[in-house]
XYZ file of C-alpha atoms in Angstrom:
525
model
C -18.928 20.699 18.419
C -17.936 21.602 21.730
C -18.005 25.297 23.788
C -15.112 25.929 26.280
C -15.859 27.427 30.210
C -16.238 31.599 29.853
C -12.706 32.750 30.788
C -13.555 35.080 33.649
C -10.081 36.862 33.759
C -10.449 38.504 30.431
C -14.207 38.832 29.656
C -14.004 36.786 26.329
C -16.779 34.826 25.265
C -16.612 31.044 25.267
C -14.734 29.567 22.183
C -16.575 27.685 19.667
C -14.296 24.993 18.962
C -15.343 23.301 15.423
C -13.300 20.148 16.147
C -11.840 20.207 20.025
C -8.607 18.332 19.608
C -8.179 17.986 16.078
C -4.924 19.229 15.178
C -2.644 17.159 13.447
C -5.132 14.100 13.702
C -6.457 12.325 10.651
C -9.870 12.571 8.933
C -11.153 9.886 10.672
C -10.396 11.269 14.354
C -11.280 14.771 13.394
C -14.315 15.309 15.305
C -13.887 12.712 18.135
C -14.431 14.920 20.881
C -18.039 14.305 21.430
C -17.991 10.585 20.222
C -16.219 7.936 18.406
C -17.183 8.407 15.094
C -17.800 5.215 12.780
C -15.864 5.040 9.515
C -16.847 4.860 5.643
C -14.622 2.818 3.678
C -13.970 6.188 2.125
C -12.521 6.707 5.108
C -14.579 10.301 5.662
C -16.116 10.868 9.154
C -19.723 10.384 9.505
C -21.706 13.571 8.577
C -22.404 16.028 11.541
C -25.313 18.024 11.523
C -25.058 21.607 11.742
C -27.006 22.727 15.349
C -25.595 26.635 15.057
C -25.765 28.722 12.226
C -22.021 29.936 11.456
C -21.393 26.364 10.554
C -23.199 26.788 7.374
C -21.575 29.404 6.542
C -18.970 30.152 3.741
C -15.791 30.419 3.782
C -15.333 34.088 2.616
C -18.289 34.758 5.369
C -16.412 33.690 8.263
C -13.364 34.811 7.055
C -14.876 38.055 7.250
C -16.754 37.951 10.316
C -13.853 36.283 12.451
C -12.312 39.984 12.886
C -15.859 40.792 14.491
C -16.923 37.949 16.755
C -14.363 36.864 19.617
C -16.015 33.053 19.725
C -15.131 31.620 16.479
C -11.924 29.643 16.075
C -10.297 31.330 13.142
C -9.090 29.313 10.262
C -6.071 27.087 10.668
C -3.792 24.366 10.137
C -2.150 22.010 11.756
C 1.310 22.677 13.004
C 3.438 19.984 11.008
C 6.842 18.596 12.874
C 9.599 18.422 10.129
C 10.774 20.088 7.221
C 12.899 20.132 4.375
C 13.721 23.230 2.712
C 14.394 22.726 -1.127
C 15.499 26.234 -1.991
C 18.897 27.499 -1.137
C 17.901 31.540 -1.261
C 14.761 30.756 1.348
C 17.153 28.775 3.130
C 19.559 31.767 3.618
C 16.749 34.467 4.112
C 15.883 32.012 6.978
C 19.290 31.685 8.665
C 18.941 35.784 8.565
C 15.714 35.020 10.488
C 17.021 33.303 12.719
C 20.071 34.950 13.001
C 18.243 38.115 14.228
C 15.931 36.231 16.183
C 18.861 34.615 18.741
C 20.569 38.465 18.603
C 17.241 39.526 19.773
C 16.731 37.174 22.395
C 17.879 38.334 26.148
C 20.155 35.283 26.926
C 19.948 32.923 29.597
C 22.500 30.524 30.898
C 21.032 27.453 29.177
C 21.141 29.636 26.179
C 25.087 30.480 25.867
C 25.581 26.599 24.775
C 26.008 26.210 21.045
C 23.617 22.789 21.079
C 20.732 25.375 22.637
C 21.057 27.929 19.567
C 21.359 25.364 17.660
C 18.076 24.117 18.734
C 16.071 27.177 18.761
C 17.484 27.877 15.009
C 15.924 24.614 13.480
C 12.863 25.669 15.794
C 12.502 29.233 14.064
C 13.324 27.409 10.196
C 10.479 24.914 11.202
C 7.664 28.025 12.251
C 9.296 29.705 10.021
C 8.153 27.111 6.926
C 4.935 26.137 8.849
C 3.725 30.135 8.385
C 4.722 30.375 4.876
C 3.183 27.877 3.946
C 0.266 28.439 5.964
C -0.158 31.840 4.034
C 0.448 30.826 0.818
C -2.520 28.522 1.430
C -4.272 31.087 2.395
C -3.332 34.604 3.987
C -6.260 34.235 6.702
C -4.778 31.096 7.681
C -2.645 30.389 10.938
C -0.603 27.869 12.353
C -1.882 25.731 15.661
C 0.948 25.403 17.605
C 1.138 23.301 20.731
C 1.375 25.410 24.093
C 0.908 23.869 26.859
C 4.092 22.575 28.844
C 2.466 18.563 29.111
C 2.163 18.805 25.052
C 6.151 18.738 24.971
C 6.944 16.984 28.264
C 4.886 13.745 28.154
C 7.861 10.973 27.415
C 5.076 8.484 25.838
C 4.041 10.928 23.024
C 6.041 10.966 19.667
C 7.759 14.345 18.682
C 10.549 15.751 16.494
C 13.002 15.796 19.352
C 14.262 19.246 18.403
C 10.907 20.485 20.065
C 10.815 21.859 23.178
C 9.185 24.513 25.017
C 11.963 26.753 25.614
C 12.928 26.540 22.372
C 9.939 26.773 20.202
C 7.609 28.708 22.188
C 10.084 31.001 24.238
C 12.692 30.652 21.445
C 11.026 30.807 17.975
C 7.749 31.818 18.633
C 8.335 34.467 21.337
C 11.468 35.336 18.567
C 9.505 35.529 15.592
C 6.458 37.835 17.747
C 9.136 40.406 18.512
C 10.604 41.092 15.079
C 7.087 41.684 13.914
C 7.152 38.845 12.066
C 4.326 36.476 13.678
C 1.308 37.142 15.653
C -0.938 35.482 17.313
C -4.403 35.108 16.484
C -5.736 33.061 19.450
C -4.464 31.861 22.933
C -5.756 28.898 24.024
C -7.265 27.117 21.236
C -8.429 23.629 20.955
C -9.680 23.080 24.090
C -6.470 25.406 25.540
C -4.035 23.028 24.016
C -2.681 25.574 21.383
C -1.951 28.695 20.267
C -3.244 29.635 16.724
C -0.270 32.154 15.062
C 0.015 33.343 11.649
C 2.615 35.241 9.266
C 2.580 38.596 9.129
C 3.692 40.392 6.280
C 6.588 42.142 7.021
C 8.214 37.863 7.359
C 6.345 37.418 3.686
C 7.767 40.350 2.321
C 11.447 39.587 3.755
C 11.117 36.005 1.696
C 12.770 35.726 -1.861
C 9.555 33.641 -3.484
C 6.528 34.960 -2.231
C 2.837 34.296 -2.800
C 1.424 30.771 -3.694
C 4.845 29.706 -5.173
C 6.519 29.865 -1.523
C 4.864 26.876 -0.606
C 7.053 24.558 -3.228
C 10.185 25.959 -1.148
C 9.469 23.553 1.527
C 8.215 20.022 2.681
C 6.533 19.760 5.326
C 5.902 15.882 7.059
C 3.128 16.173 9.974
C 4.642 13.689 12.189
C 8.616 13.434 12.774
C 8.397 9.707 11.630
C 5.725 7.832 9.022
C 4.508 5.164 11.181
C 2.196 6.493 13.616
C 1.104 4.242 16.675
C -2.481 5.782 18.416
C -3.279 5.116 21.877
C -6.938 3.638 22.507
C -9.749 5.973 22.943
C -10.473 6.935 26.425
C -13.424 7.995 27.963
C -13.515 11.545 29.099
C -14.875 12.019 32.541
C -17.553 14.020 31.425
C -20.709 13.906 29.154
C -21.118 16.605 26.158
C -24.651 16.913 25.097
C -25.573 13.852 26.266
C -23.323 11.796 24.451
C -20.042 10.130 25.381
C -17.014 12.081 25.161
C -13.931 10.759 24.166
C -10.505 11.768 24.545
C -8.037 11.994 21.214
C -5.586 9.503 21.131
C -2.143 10.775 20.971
C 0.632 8.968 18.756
C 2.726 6.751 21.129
C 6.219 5.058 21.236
C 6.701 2.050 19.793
C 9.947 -0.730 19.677
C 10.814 -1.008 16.140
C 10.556 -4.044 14.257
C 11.931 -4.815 10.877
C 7.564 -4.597 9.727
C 7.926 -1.209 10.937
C 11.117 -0.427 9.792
C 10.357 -1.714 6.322
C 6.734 0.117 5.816
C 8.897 2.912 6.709
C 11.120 2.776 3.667
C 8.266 1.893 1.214
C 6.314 5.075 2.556
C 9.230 7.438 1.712
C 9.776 5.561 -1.639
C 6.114 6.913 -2.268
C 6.476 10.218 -0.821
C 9.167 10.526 -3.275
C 7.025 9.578 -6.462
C 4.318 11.929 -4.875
C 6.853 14.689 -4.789
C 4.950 18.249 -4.506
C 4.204 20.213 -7.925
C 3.414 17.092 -9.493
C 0.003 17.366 -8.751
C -2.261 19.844 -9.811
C -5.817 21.024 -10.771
C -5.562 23.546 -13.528
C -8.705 24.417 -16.169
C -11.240 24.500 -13.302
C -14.318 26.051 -14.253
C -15.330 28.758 -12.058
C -18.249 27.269 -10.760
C -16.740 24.152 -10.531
C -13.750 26.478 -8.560
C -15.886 28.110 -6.063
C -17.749 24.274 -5.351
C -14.320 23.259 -4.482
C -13.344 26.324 -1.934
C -16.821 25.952 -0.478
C -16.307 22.283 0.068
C -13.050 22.504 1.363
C -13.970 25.705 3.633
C -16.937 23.789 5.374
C -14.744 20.726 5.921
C -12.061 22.958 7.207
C -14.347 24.270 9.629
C -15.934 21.286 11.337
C -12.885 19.656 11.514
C -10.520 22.759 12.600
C -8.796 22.526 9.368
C -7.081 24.733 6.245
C -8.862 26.249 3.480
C -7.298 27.293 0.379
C -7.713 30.429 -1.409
C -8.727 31.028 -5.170
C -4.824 31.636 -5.836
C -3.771 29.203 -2.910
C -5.049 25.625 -4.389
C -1.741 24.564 -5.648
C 0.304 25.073 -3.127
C -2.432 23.692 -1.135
C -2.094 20.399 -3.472
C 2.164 21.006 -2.217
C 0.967 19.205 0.990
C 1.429 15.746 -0.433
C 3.121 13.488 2.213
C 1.661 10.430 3.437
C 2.151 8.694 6.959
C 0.209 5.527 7.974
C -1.607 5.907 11.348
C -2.140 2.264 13.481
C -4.959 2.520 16.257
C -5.421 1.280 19.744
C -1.534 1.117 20.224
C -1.970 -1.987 17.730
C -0.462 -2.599 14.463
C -3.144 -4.882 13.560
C -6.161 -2.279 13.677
C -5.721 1.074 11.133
C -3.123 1.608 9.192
C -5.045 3.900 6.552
C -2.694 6.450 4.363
C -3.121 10.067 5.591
C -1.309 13.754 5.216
C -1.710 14.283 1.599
C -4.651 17.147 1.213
C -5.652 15.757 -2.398
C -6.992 12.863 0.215
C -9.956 15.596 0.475
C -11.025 16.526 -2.840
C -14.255 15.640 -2.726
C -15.605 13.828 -5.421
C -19.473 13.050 -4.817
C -21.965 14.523 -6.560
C -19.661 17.180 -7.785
C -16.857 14.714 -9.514
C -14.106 17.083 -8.445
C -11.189 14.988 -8.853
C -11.423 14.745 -12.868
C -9.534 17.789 -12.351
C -6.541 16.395 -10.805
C -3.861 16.324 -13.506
C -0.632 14.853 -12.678
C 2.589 16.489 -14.361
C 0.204 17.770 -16.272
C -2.167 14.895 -17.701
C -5.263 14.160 -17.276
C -5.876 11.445 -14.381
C -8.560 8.395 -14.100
C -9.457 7.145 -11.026
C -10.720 3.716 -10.158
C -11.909 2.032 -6.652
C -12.644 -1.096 -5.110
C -16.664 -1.609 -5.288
C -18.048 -1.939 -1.960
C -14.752 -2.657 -0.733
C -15.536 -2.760 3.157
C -18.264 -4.951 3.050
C -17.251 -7.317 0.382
C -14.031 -7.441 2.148
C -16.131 -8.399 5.487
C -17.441 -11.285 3.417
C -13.367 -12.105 2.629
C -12.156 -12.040 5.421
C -13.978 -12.571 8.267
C -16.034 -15.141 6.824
C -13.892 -16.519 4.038
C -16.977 -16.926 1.570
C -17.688 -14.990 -1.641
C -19.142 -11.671 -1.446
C -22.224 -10.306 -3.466
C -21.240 -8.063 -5.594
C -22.454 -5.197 -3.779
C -23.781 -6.388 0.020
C -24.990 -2.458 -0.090
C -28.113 -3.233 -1.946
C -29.070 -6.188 -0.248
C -30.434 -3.838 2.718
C -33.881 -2.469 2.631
C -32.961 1.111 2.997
C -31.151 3.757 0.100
C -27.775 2.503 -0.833
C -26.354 5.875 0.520
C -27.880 5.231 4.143
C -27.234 1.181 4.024
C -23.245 1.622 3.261
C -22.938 4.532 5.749
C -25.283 2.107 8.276
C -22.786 -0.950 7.642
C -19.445 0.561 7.744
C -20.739 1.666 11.271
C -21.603 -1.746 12.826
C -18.500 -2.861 11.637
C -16.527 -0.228 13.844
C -18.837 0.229 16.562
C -17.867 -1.959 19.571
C -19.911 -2.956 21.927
C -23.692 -2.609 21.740
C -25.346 -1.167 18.624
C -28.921 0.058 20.937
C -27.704 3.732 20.021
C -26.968 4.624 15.939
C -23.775 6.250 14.865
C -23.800 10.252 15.140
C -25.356 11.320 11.957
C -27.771 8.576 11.266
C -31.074 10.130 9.392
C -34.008 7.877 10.212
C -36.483 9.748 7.787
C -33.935 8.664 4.996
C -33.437 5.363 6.122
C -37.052 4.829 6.259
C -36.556 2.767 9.708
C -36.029 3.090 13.190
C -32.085 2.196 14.280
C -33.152 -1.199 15.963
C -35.092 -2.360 13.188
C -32.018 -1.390 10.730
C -29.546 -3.512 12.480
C -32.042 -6.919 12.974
C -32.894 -6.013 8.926
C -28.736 -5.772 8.492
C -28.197 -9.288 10.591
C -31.040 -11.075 8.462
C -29.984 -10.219 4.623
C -25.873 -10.413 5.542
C -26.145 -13.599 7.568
C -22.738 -14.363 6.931
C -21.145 -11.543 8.438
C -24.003 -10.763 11.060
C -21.828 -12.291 14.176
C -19.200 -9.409 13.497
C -21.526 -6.634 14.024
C -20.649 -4.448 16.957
C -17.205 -5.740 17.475
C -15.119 -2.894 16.189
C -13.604 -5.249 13.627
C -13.549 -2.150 11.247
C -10.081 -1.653 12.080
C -9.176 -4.755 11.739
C -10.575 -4.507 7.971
C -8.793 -1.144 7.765
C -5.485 -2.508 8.367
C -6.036 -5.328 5.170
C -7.278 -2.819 2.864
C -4.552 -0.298 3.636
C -1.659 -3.018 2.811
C -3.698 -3.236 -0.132
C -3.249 -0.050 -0.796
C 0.566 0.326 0.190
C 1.258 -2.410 -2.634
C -0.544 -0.496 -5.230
C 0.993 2.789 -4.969
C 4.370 1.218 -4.135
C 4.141 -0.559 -7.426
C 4.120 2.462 -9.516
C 6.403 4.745 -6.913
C 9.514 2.336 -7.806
C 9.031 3.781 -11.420
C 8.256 7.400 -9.898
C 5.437 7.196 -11.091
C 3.125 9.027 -9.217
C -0.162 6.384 -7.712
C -2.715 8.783 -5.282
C -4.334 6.223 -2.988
C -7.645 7.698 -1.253
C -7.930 4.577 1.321
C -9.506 1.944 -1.571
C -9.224 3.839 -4.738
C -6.735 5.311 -6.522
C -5.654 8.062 -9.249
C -2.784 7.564 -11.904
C -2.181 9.329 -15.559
C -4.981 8.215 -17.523
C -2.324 6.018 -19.687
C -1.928 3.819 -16.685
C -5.447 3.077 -16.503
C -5.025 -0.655 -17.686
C -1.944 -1.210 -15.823
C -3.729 0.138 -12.770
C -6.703 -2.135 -12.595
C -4.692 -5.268 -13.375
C -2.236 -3.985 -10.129
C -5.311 -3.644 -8.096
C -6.807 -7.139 -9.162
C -3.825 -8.973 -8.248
C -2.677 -7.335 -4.851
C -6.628 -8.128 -3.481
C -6.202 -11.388 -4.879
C -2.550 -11.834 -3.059
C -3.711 -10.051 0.234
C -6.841 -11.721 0.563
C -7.019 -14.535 -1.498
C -10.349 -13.706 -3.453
C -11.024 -11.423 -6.420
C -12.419 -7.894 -6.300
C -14.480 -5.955 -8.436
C -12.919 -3.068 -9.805
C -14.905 0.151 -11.106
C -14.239 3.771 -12.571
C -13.006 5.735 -14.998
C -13.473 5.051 -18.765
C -10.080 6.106 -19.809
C -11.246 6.456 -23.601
C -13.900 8.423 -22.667
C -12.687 11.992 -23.684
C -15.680 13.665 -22.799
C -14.404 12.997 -18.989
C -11.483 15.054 -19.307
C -12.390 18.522 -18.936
């Protein structure tokens, strides 16, 4: 967590910023403004302790108290880049929109040219569909859109090409803002990178489908292509709390390749099979309800995320399309599947996903055991793995996989543990953890420390891309979370042999595969 400079000019006080930088990244760059964060092969960030008290708060609490306190970041969502609008009445209330909005606007010479109203029209469609959906999430919810002018004018980032500042911010926002039909909630968000605005309700009430339901109107993509190439990590220039600060990567231009061209098609071939309304979480219990809104509300807030509301869950579950994300500006490191938010129903402890139904029936969901580390074994070493490395450690087999997964993406020297690393529970200093990890998983020990992580990342994500592609050429709908994976609970069988033989292909040993007992009915709620 990071707190901006006091802006003198207007008096406020300094923005807490739950995850500086965070829009529109993935889970596993969300909070990598204070340090680069090591990686479960769940592919979840490493847990950050709370050191102020708001952060444990819930989500109906802050909602409440960010009217009253000018230093929380209110809730938000990332601004997504493309859209597709799939009804033809919120298509024409839209071109009224925008109709008004370029009537409304005092012209300038660029803006006589019919390619320039052209441009700010697809601009005010695209706010227009990031709000709605925004609010049907949630109607506390707003939109972080980019502000500054180096956001749109830096040649080496990748963005729809229909953005620009004169036409989104001076066009569509500054359009939208006039009508009454946007406000802003907060200038100079993010570390002053972005402007948080939300729907008001006059644009709501304009709409022909309102409420939750609005949000199956559109699709929304978070990146105007599905490969995404990250630059490396950089430094920042100064030290946060006495750890290392590090820049966010942006996505970067790339030359395309047939590889690129061709996990391109096979992602949209699964974006199609993962179409939204197909998935869904009805028959919640309420307690089991209110878990999932208080999960989802805590995550939302340390990593500058979107919460759903009671009513807003399924067209929360509308956001459903994946993109890959590569790191380091190489396609050999990352890779992972990312965008869809049922990537974030958690699971542990509370076994939230058994309520995932997909068109309607009941789901199972089966994984890779100890997929990272057995996959270290694999592939680095090309020996057989224990069956789980985990409990070869002497330390809980929460803390050792947690402990692992770290070594294996930290580069350089491992003196100082990950962010998040609980010596009470692991019953050991750091040090002694690591020379205890290099004795019992000799074969692997040399790779310790050398950020190979990614490297693993980018195997178990083809892995991955074969599995769900294998059912999305039958539209059949296959939700990958990194090394595990949900289908109908009558593809159970079908499932696990799929898995079994793309490890096997990929890798050239054999996995274990663990989960669900599909003829268990008691699972099913």
């Amino acid at each position: 967590m990071t707190v901006s400079a006091m802006d003198t000019t207007s008096g406020e006080k300094p923005l807490l910023d739950a995850a500086e930088g965070s829009v529109g990244v993935s889970p596993e760059e969300a909070v990598s403004s204070q340090n680069a964060p090591a990686q479960t092969d769940d592919g979840e960030d490493w847990p950050v302790e709370a050191d102020d008290d708001p952060l444990t708060w819930g989500f109906d609490r802050l909602s409440a108290w960010v009217g009253n306190a000018q230093y929380i970041i209110p809730p938000h969502q990332p601004f997504h880049q493309k859209v597709r609008v799939t009804s033809c009445a919120m298509r024409e209330a839209i071109g009224v929109i925008t109709a008004e909005v370029l009537a409304n606007r005092r012209p300038t010479t660029r803006d006589h040219t019919a390619e320039a109203k052209a441009k700010i029209a697809s601009n005010v469609e695209l706010l227009v569909a990031n709000l709605v959906v925004a609010a049907a999430i949630n109607p506390v919810l707003s939109v972080a859109l980019p502000s500054k002018a180096a956001w749109f004018s830096d040649a080496t980032m990748v963005r729809n090409p229909i953005l620009s500042r004169r036409a989104t911010i001076d066009g569509a926002r500054a359009g939208l803002i006039a009508l009454g039909l946007a406000e802003i909630t907060r200038q100079g968000a993010l570390g002053g990178s972005y402007t948080l605005v939300r729907a008001t309700a006059a644009l709501t009430d304009r709409l022909p489908v309102r409420g939750p339901a609005s949000a199956s109107c559109f699709v929304l993509e978070a990146y105007p292509d599905l490969v995404i190439l990250r630059a490396k990590k950089t430094r920042a220039k100064a030290q946060k709390g006495g750890q290392v600060a590090w820049n966010r990567p942006e996505a970067v231009r790339f030359l395309e390749t047939p590889e690129t061209a061709g996990m391109r098609q096979r992602i949209a071939i699964i974006n199609a099979a993962n179409r939204p309304g197909r998935v869904t979480m009805p028959d919640m219990s309420p307690q089991d309800a209110e878990a999932l809104l208080d999960k989802l509300s805590d995550a939302a807030f340390h990593r500058g995320g979107a919460a759903p509301s009671a009513g807003g869950i399924d067209a929360w579950l509308g956001q459903t399309q994946l993109h890959r994300i590569f790191s380091n500006s190489d396609f050999g490191q990352g890779g992972r599947f990312y965008g869809a938010n049922w990537q974030l129903i958690p699971d542990r402890v509370l076994g939230l996903r058994r309520y995932v139904r997909i068109d309607g029936e009941p789901t199972v969901e089966l994984d890779f055991k100890s997929c990272a580390a057995r996959m270290a074994y694999h592939v680095l070493a090309r020996v057989e793995a224990p069956a789980d490395p985990y409990l070869l450690l002497p330390v809980p087999r929460t803390v050792a996989k947690t402990a692992l997964n770290a070594m294996l993406n930290m580069g350089g020297s491992l003196k100082r543990p990950y962010r998040g690393y609980d010596e009470e529970a692991g019953g050991m200093p750091w040090p002694a953890l690591v020379e205890a990890t290099r004795s019992a998983l000799k074969p692997v020990a040399a790779f310790l420390g050398t950020g190979v992580g990614l490297v693993l990342q980018r195997r178990d994500s083809d892995i991955a891309e074969e599995v769900m592609l294998h059912f999305a050429q039958r539209d059949i709908p296959c939700l990958g979370i990194h090394d595990s994976f949900l289908v109908a609970s009558r593809y159970a069988g079908e499932l696990r042999d799929v898995m079994l033989a793309a490890y096997r292909r990929q890798i050239g040993f054999e996995a274990i595969v663990t989960g669900d007992d599909a003829s268990d009915p008691s699972r099913f709620p």
